[in-house]
PDB file of C-alpha atoms and ligand atoms in Angstrom:
ATOM      1  CA  UNK A   1     134.739  71.936  27.560  1.00 71.00           C
ATOM      2  CA  UNK A   2     137.981  73.740  28.264  1.00 77.00           C
ATOM      3  CA  UNK A   3     141.202  71.766  28.613  1.00 92.00           C
ATOM      4  CA  UNK A   4     139.742  68.400  27.615  1.00 98.00           C
ATOM      5  CA  UNK A   5     142.207  65.604  28.263  1.00 98.00           C
ATOM      6  CA  UNK A   6     142.773  63.371  25.259  1.00 98.00           C
ATOM      7  CA  UNK A   7     144.288  59.900  25.181  1.00 98.00           C
ATOM      8  CA  UNK A   8     145.633  59.131  21.710  1.00 99.00           C
ATOM      9  CA  UNK A   9     145.809  55.390  20.977  1.00 99.00           C
ATOM     10  CA  UNK A  10     148.438  54.294  18.443  1.00 98.00           C
ATOM     11  CA  UNK A  11     149.955  51.122  17.034  1.00 98.00           C
ATOM     12  CA  UNK A  12     152.229  52.297  14.241  1.00 98.00           C
ATOM     13  CA  UNK A  13     153.928  55.315  12.747  1.00 98.00           C
ATOM     14  CA  UNK A  14     152.008  57.980  14.635  1.00 98.00           C
ATOM     15  CA  UNK A  15     151.920  60.771  12.059  1.00 98.00           C
ATOM     16  CA  UNK A  16     148.311  61.620  12.922  1.00 98.00           C
ATOM     17  CA  UNK A  17     149.171  61.760  16.618  1.00 98.00           C
ATOM     18  CA  UNK A  18     152.121  64.047  15.888  1.00 98.00           C
ATOM     19  CA  UNK A  19     149.967  66.243  13.667  1.00 98.00           C
ATOM     20  CA  UNK A  20     147.296  66.596  16.370  1.00 99.00           C
ATOM     21  CA  UNK A  21     149.967  67.518  18.915  1.00 98.00           C
ATOM     22  CA  UNK A  22     151.406  70.158  16.578  1.00 98.00           C
ATOM     23  CA  UNK A  23     148.002  71.637  15.734  1.00 98.00           C
ATOM     24  CA  UNK A  24     147.256  71.921  19.479  1.00 98.00           C
ATOM     25  CA  UNK A  25     150.675  73.513  20.026  1.00 98.00           C
ATOM     26  CA  UNK A  26     150.052  76.011  17.229  1.00 98.00           C
ATOM     27  CA  UNK A  27     146.846  77.130  18.956  1.00 98.00           C
ATOM     28  CA  UNK A  28     144.609  76.169  16.037  1.00 98.00           C
ATOM     29  CA  UNK A  29     143.060  73.286  17.968  1.00 98.00           C
ATOM     30  CA  UNK A  30     141.840  74.765  21.223  1.00 98.00           C
ATOM     31  CA  UNK A  31     140.443  73.575  24.530  1.00 98.00           C
ATOM     32  CA  UNK A  32     142.267  70.267  24.711  1.00 98.00           C
ATOM     33  CA  UNK A  33     145.606  68.619  25.283  1.00 98.00           C
ATOM     34  CA  UNK A  34     147.122  65.206  24.732  1.00 98.00           C
ATOM     35  CA  UNK A  35     147.363  63.828  28.246  1.00 98.00           C
ATOM     36  CA  UNK A  36     148.590  60.422  27.146  1.00 98.00           C
ATOM     37  CA  UNK A  37     149.787  58.486  24.101  1.00 98.00           C
ATOM     38  CA  UNK A  38     148.946  54.833  24.597  1.00 98.00           C
ATOM     39  CA  UNK A  39     150.391  52.138  22.372  1.00 98.00           C
ATOM     40  CA  UNK A  40     149.612  48.435  22.180  1.00 98.00           C
ATOM     41  CA  UNK A  41     152.978  47.909  20.431  1.00 98.00           C
ATOM     42  CA  UNK A  42     156.244  48.403  22.309  1.00 98.00           C
ATOM     43  CA  UNK A  43     158.175  49.131  19.096  1.00 98.00           C
ATOM     44  CA  UNK A  44     155.668  51.548  17.542  1.00 98.00           C
ATOM     45  CA  UNK A  45     157.489  54.511  15.989  1.00 98.00           C
ATOM     46  CA  UNK A  46     154.645  56.646  17.360  1.00 98.00           C
ATOM     47  CA  UNK A  47     156.245  56.285  20.821  1.00 98.00           C
ATOM     48  CA  UNK A  48     159.474  57.905  19.593  1.00 98.00           C
ATOM     49  CA  UNK A  49     157.496  60.766  18.081  1.00 98.00           C
ATOM     50  CA  UNK A  50     155.566  61.203  21.342  1.00 98.00           C
ATOM     51  CA  UNK A  51     158.757  61.256  23.400  1.00 98.00           C
ATOM     52  CA  UNK A  52     160.249  63.899  21.095  1.00 98.00           C
ATOM     53  CA  UNK A  53     157.077  65.932  21.603  1.00 98.00           C
ATOM     54  CA  UNK A  54     157.513  65.450  25.377  1.00 98.00           C
ATOM     55  CA  UNK A  55     154.170  63.682  25.670  1.00 98.00           C
ATOM     56  CA  UNK A  56     153.459  61.092  28.317  1.00 98.00           C
ATOM     57  CA  UNK A  57     153.552  57.593  26.819  1.00 98.00           C
ATOM     58  CA  UNK A  58     152.386  54.207  27.943  1.00 98.00           C
ATOM     59  CA  UNK A  59     152.609  50.719  26.453  1.00 98.00           C
ATOM     60  CA  UNK A  60     149.943  48.156  27.231  1.00 98.00           C
ATOM     61  CA  UNK A  61     150.423  45.025  25.145  1.00 98.00           C
ATOM     62  CA  UNK A  62     147.649  42.494  24.651  1.00 98.00           C
ATOM     63  CA  UNK A  63     150.130  39.630  25.102  1.00 97.00           C
ATOM     64  CA  UNK A  64     150.734  40.624  28.731  1.00 97.00           C
ATOM     65  CA  UNK A  65     147.173  39.634  29.620  1.00 98.00           C
ATOM     66  CA  UNK A  66     145.195  36.377  29.731  1.00 97.00           C
ATOM     67  CA  UNK A  67     142.327  37.792  27.708  1.00 97.00           C
ATOM     68  CA  UNK A  68     140.921  40.919  26.085  1.00 97.00           C
ATOM     69  CA  UNK A  69     138.808  41.730  29.138  1.00 97.00           C
ATOM     70  CA  UNK A  70     141.891  42.032  31.367  1.00 98.00           C
ATOM     71  CA  UNK A  71     143.807  43.934  28.686  1.00 98.00           C
ATOM     72  CA  UNK A  72     141.022  46.493  28.383  1.00 98.00           C
ATOM     73  CA  UNK A  73     140.563  46.653  32.171  1.00 98.00           C
ATOM     74  CA  UNK A  74     144.212  47.749  32.390  1.00 98.00           C
ATOM     75  CA  UNK A  75     143.582  50.420  29.757  1.00 98.00           C
ATOM     76  CA  UNK A  76     140.444  51.634  31.547  1.00 98.00           C
ATOM     77  CA  UNK A  77     142.366  51.910  34.805  1.00 98.00           C
ATOM     78  CA  UNK A  78     144.978  54.132  33.148  1.00 98.00           C
ATOM     79  CA  UNK A  79     142.291  56.280  31.500  1.00 98.00           C
ATOM     80  CA  UNK A  80     140.592  56.791  34.861  1.00 98.00           C
ATOM     81  CA  UNK A  81     143.870  57.590  36.597  1.00 98.00           C
ATOM     82  CA  UNK A  82     144.724  60.153  33.924  1.00 98.00           C
ATOM     83  CA  UNK A  83     141.178  61.599  34.040  1.00 98.00           C
ATOM     84  CA  UNK A  84     140.769  61.197  30.289  1.00 98.00           C
ATOM     85  CA  UNK A  85     137.717  62.779  28.678  1.00 98.00           C
ATOM     86  CA  UNK A  86     138.122  61.545  25.097  1.00 98.00           C
ATOM     87  CA  UNK A  87     139.898  58.688  23.300  1.00 98.00           C
ATOM     88  CA  UNK A  88     141.354  59.458  19.871  1.00 99.00           C
ATOM     89  CA  UNK A  89     142.277  56.370  17.855  1.00 98.00           C
ATOM     90  CA  UNK A  90     145.083  57.266  15.457  1.00 98.00           C
ATOM     91  CA  UNK A  91     146.203  54.154  13.634  1.00 98.00           C
ATOM     92  CA  UNK A  92     145.266  51.922  16.583  1.00 98.00           C
ATOM     93  CA  UNK A  93     144.925  48.552  14.877  1.00 95.00           C
ATOM     94  CA  UNK A  94     142.917  46.712  17.477  1.00 96.00           C
ATOM     95  CA  UNK A  95     139.167  46.195  17.778  1.00 97.00           C
ATOM     96  CA  UNK A  96     137.782  47.358  21.106  1.00 98.00           C
ATOM     97  CA  UNK A  97     135.217  45.134  22.815  1.00 98.00           C
ATOM     98  CA  UNK A  98     131.514  46.045  22.982  1.00 97.00           C
ATOM     99  CA  UNK A  99     131.897  46.464  26.772  1.00 97.00           C
ATOM    100  CA  UNK A 100     134.738  48.971  26.371  1.00 98.00           C
ATOM    101  CA  UNK A 101     132.835  50.859  23.669  1.00 98.00           C
ATOM    102  CA  UNK A 102     129.743  51.000  25.905  1.00 97.00           C
ATOM    103  CA  UNK A 103     131.746  52.479  28.785  1.00 96.00           C
ATOM    104  CA  UNK A 104     133.099  55.266  26.566  1.00 97.00           C
ATOM    105  CA  UNK A 105     130.207  55.656  24.082  1.00 95.00           C
ATOM    106  CA  UNK A 106     130.322  59.000  22.313  1.00 96.00           C
ATOM    107  CA  UNK A 107     133.826  59.615  23.609  1.00 98.00           C
ATOM    108  CA  UNK A 108     135.922  57.491  21.196  1.00 98.00           C
ATOM    109  CA  UNK A 109     136.857  58.847  17.774  1.00 98.00           C
ATOM    110  CA  UNK A 110     138.523  56.962  14.943  1.00 98.00           C
ATOM    111  CA  UNK A 111     140.003  58.058  11.653  1.00 98.00           C
ATOM    112  CA  UNK A 112     139.784  55.733   8.684  1.00 98.00           C
ATOM    113  CA  UNK A 113     141.446  56.210   5.294  1.00 98.00           C
ATOM    114  CA  UNK A 114     138.419  55.674   3.040  1.00 98.00           C
ATOM    115  CA  UNK A 115     134.915  56.950   2.481  1.00 98.00           C
ATOM    116  CA  UNK A 116     133.111  54.579   4.823  1.00 98.00           C
ATOM    117  CA  UNK A 117     131.182  52.337   4.369  1.00 98.00           C
ATOM    118  CA  UNK A 118     133.469  51.689   1.393  1.00 98.00           C
ATOM    119  CA  UNK A 119     136.754  49.880   2.145  1.00 98.00           C
ATOM    120  CA  UNK A 120     136.507  48.956   5.799  1.00 97.00           C
ATOM    121  CA  UNK A 121     139.434  47.155   7.410  1.00 95.00           C
ATOM    122  CA  UNK A 122     143.184  47.407   7.751  1.00 95.00           C
ATOM    123  CA  UNK A 123     144.196  47.937   4.070  1.00 97.00           C
ATOM    124  CA  UNK A 124     141.690  50.571   3.042  1.00 98.00           C
ATOM    125  CA  UNK A 125     144.022  52.694   0.897  1.00 98.00           C
ATOM    126  CA  UNK A 126     145.385  49.713  -1.003  1.00 98.00           C
ATOM    127  CA  UNK A 127     141.915  48.232  -1.442  1.00 98.00           C
ATOM    128  CA  UNK A 128     140.613  51.521  -2.875  1.00 98.00           C
ATOM    129  CA  UNK A 129     143.670  51.847  -5.123  1.00 98.00           C
ATOM    130  CA  UNK A 130     143.219  48.340  -6.493  1.00 97.00           C
ATOM    131  CA  UNK A 131     139.452  48.761  -6.926  1.00 96.00           C
ATOM    132  CA  UNK A 132     139.855  51.016  -9.973  1.00 87.00           C
ATOM    133  CA  UNK A 133     137.226  53.355  -8.510  1.00 94.00           C
ATOM    134  CA  UNK A 134     137.687  57.043  -9.238  1.00 97.00           C
ATOM    135  CA  UNK A 135     137.515  58.298  -5.663  1.00 98.00           C
ATOM    136  CA  UNK A 136     138.150  57.366  -2.071  1.00 98.00           C
ATOM    137  CA  UNK A 137     138.654  59.601   0.952  1.00 98.00           C
ATOM    138  CA  UNK A 138     138.859  59.955   4.702  1.00 98.00           C
ATOM    139  CA  UNK A 139     136.257  59.414   7.436  1.00 98.00           C
ATOM    140  CA  UNK A 140     136.234  60.450  11.081  1.00 98.00           C
ATOM    141  CA  UNK A 141     133.616  58.570  13.071  1.00 98.00           C
ATOM    142  CA  UNK A 142     132.563  57.635  16.573  1.00 98.00           C
ATOM    143  CA  UNK A 143     133.532  54.095  17.470  1.00 98.00           C
ATOM    144  CA  UNK A 144     130.691  51.646  17.983  1.00 97.00           C
ATOM    145  CA  UNK A 145     130.589  47.881  18.504  1.00 96.00           C
ATOM    146  CA  UNK A 146     131.356  47.101  14.858  1.00 96.00           C
ATOM    147  CA  UNK A 147     134.546  47.505  12.824  1.00 95.00           C
ATOM    148  CA  UNK A 148     134.569  50.864  10.997  1.00 96.00           C
ATOM    149  CA  UNK A 149     130.782  51.094  11.332  1.00 97.00           C
ATOM    150  CA  UNK A 150     130.289  53.910  13.864  1.00 97.00           C
ATOM    151  CA  UNK A 151     128.326  57.134  13.350  1.00 98.00           C
ATOM    152  CA  UNK A 152     130.119  59.349  10.826  1.00 98.00           C
ATOM    153  CA  UNK A 153     131.230  62.818  11.934  1.00 98.00           C
ATOM    154  CA  UNK A 154     133.148  64.149   8.913  1.00 98.00           C
ATOM    155  CA  UNK A 155     134.122  62.788   5.515  1.00 98.00           C
ATOM    156  CA  UNK A 156     136.223  64.223   2.728  1.00 98.00           C
ATOM    157  CA  UNK A 157     136.703  62.873  -0.766  1.00 98.00           C
ATOM    158  CA  UNK A 158     140.052  62.243  -2.431  1.00 98.00           C
ATOM    159  CA  UNK A 159     140.094  61.618  -6.176  1.00 98.00           C
ATOM    160  CA  UNK A 160     142.148  58.678  -7.424  1.00 98.00           C
ATOM    161  CA  UNK A 161     144.086  60.182 -10.312  1.00 97.00           C
ATOM    162  CA  UNK A 162     144.712  58.355 -13.605  1.00 94.00           C
ATOM    163  CA  UNK A 163     148.490  58.281 -13.078  1.00 95.00           C
ATOM    164  CA  UNK A 164     148.262  57.584  -9.343  1.00 96.00           C
ATOM    165  CA  UNK A 165     150.701  55.292  -7.551  1.00 97.00           C
ATOM    166  CA  UNK A 166     149.814  53.689  -4.245  1.00 98.00           C
ATOM    167  CA  UNK A 167     152.312  55.898  -2.434  1.00 98.00           C
ATOM    168  CA  UNK A 168     151.043  59.127  -4.044  1.00 98.00           C
ATOM    169  CA  UNK A 169     147.499  58.186  -3.027  1.00 98.00           C
ATOM    170  CA  UNK A 170     148.684  57.388   0.504  1.00 98.00           C
ATOM    171  CA  UNK A 171     150.394  60.770   0.759  1.00 98.00           C
ATOM    172  CA  UNK A 172     147.334  62.672  -0.425  1.00 98.00           C
ATOM    173  CA  UNK A 173     145.035  60.732   1.920  1.00 98.00           C
ATOM    174  CA  UNK A 174     147.314  61.439   4.872  1.00 98.00           C
ATOM    175  CA  UNK A 175     147.348  65.148   3.997  1.00 98.00           C
ATOM    176  CA  UNK A 176     143.531  65.141   4.183  1.00 98.00           C
ATOM    177  CA  UNK A 177     143.644  63.221   7.476  1.00 98.00           C
ATOM    178  CA  UNK A 178     145.859  65.916   8.990  1.00 98.00           C
ATOM    179  CA  UNK A 179     143.155  68.512   8.257  1.00 98.00           C
ATOM    180  CA  UNK A 180     140.063  66.469   9.018  1.00 98.00           C
ATOM    181  CA  UNK A 181     141.013  64.929  12.367  1.00 98.00           C
ATOM    182  CA  UNK A 182     141.790  68.202  14.174  1.00 98.00           C
ATOM    183  CA  UNK A 183     138.566  69.639  12.760  1.00 98.00           C
ATOM    184  CA  UNK A 184     136.517  66.734  14.157  1.00 98.00           C
ATOM    185  CA  UNK A 185     138.340  66.835  17.520  1.00 98.00           C
ATOM    186  CA  UNK A 186     137.580  70.554  17.780  1.00 98.00           C
ATOM    187  CA  UNK A 187     133.858  69.844  17.260  1.00 98.00           C
ATOM    188  CA  UNK A 188     134.025  67.112  19.921  1.00 98.00           C
ATOM    189  CA  UNK A 189     135.776  69.163  22.596  1.00 98.00           C
ATOM    190  CA  UNK A 190     133.507  72.134  21.869  1.00 97.00           C
ATOM    191  CA  UNK A 191     130.501  69.889  22.620  1.00 97.00           C
ATOM    192  CA  UNK A 192     129.090  70.447  19.143  1.00 97.00           C
ATOM    193  CA  UNK A 193     128.547  66.774  18.273  1.00 97.00           C
ATOM    194  CA  UNK A 194     125.087  65.438  18.962  1.00 96.00           C
ATOM    195  CA  UNK A 195     124.859  61.671  18.730  1.00 93.00           C
ATOM    196  CA  UNK A 196     121.373  60.409  17.849  1.00 91.00           C
ATOM    197  CA  UNK A 197     121.498  56.653  17.259  1.00 86.00           C
ATOM    198  CA  UNK A 198     123.600  56.179  14.102  1.00 92.00           C
ATOM    199  CA  UNK A 199     123.468  59.867  13.219  1.00 96.00           C
ATOM    200  CA  UNK A 200     125.733  62.730  14.226  1.00 97.00           C
ATOM    201  CA  UNK A 201     124.504  66.294  14.078  1.00 97.00           C
ATOM    202  CA  UNK A 202     127.158  69.011  14.171  1.00 97.00           C
ATOM    203  CA  UNK A 203     125.758  72.061  15.907  1.00 95.00           C
ATOM    204  CA  UNK A 204     126.879  75.344  14.390  1.00 90.00           C
ATOM    205  CA  UNK A 205     128.869  77.789  16.462  1.00 77.00           C
ATOM    206  CA  UNK A 206     126.641  80.177  18.459  1.00 69.00           C
TER     207      UNK A 206
HETATM  208  C1  GAR B   1     146.059  56.303   9.087  1.00 53.40           C
HETATM  209  O1  GAR B   1     145.989  56.391   7.685  1.00 53.40           O
HETATM  210  C2  GAR B   1     144.712  55.906   9.638  1.00 53.40           C
HETATM  211  O2  GAR B   1     143.645  56.436   8.922  1.00 53.40           O
HETATM  212  C3  GAR B   1     144.768  54.414   9.491  1.00 53.40           C
HETATM  213  O3  GAR B   1     146.078  54.072   9.881  1.00 53.40           O
HETATM  214  C4  GAR B   1     146.955  55.128   9.503  1.00 53.40           C
HETATM  215  C5  GAR B   1     147.826  55.455  10.687  1.00 53.40           C
HETATM  216  O4  GAR B   1     148.865  56.308  10.295  1.00 53.40           O
HETATM  217  N1  GAR B   1     143.802  53.760  10.308  1.00 53.40           N
HETATM  218  C6  GAR B   1     143.159  52.656   9.923  1.00 53.40           C
HETATM  219  O5  GAR B   1     143.371  52.082   8.876  1.00 53.40           O
HETATM  220  C7  GAR B   1     142.138  52.143  10.930  1.00 53.40           C
HETATM  221  N2  GAR B   1     141.327  51.127  10.349  1.00 53.40           N
HETATM  222  P1  GAR B   1     149.722  57.086  11.398  1.00 53.40           P
HETATM  223  O6  GAR B   1     150.145  56.044  12.434  1.00 53.40           O
HETATM  224  O7  GAR B   1     150.882  57.629  10.645  1.00 53.40           O
HETATM  225  O8  GAR B   1     148.829  58.138  12.022  1.00 53.40           O
END
């Protein structure tokens, strides 16, 4: 696909979103653009980053709606209006409903800061750090109906060093995220990801 329109969903700092925008700008990630940065938090720093990058932003807060169904209906309406092809979750700390996932199956990516299925959930880096295991990592996966359970696209290991602090581990995990997410998005927009049940096959370049 050429010029795929991405919606990047954020809730927090937005460094992954900014990195994706910069990699697109540099020409290393081709065939797509960030059409929209959507936040479920009005005060997310990601919105400031997006504005500085001159990206279109939108805030849709869960609290504005009676229930999750209406909240997600509002999101879907925006995605349709903006003719979005793919949804890129980048620190979006909300679980999407099975109905939403079904509508966009195979078109929602998430990045998670661990080697899934290890350390699911919202504190994955801290949980890995406190586990005393020797390695953790980063996973990019398709979103399915579960939490951090979707078909895995790419994973990369990060060793937990003997003298590691939580913040040094965080920094090294983020550095890996900034490489892995653009790589996975490139495969997606190039149509190289084949989803077969729980499995993803990455077709090689012709
Ligand atoms: C990233 O480390 C991402 O992997 C993680 O949130 C951080 C967002 O940072 N996502 C999850 O934990 C999802 N379960 P950012 O806002 O600076 O991109």
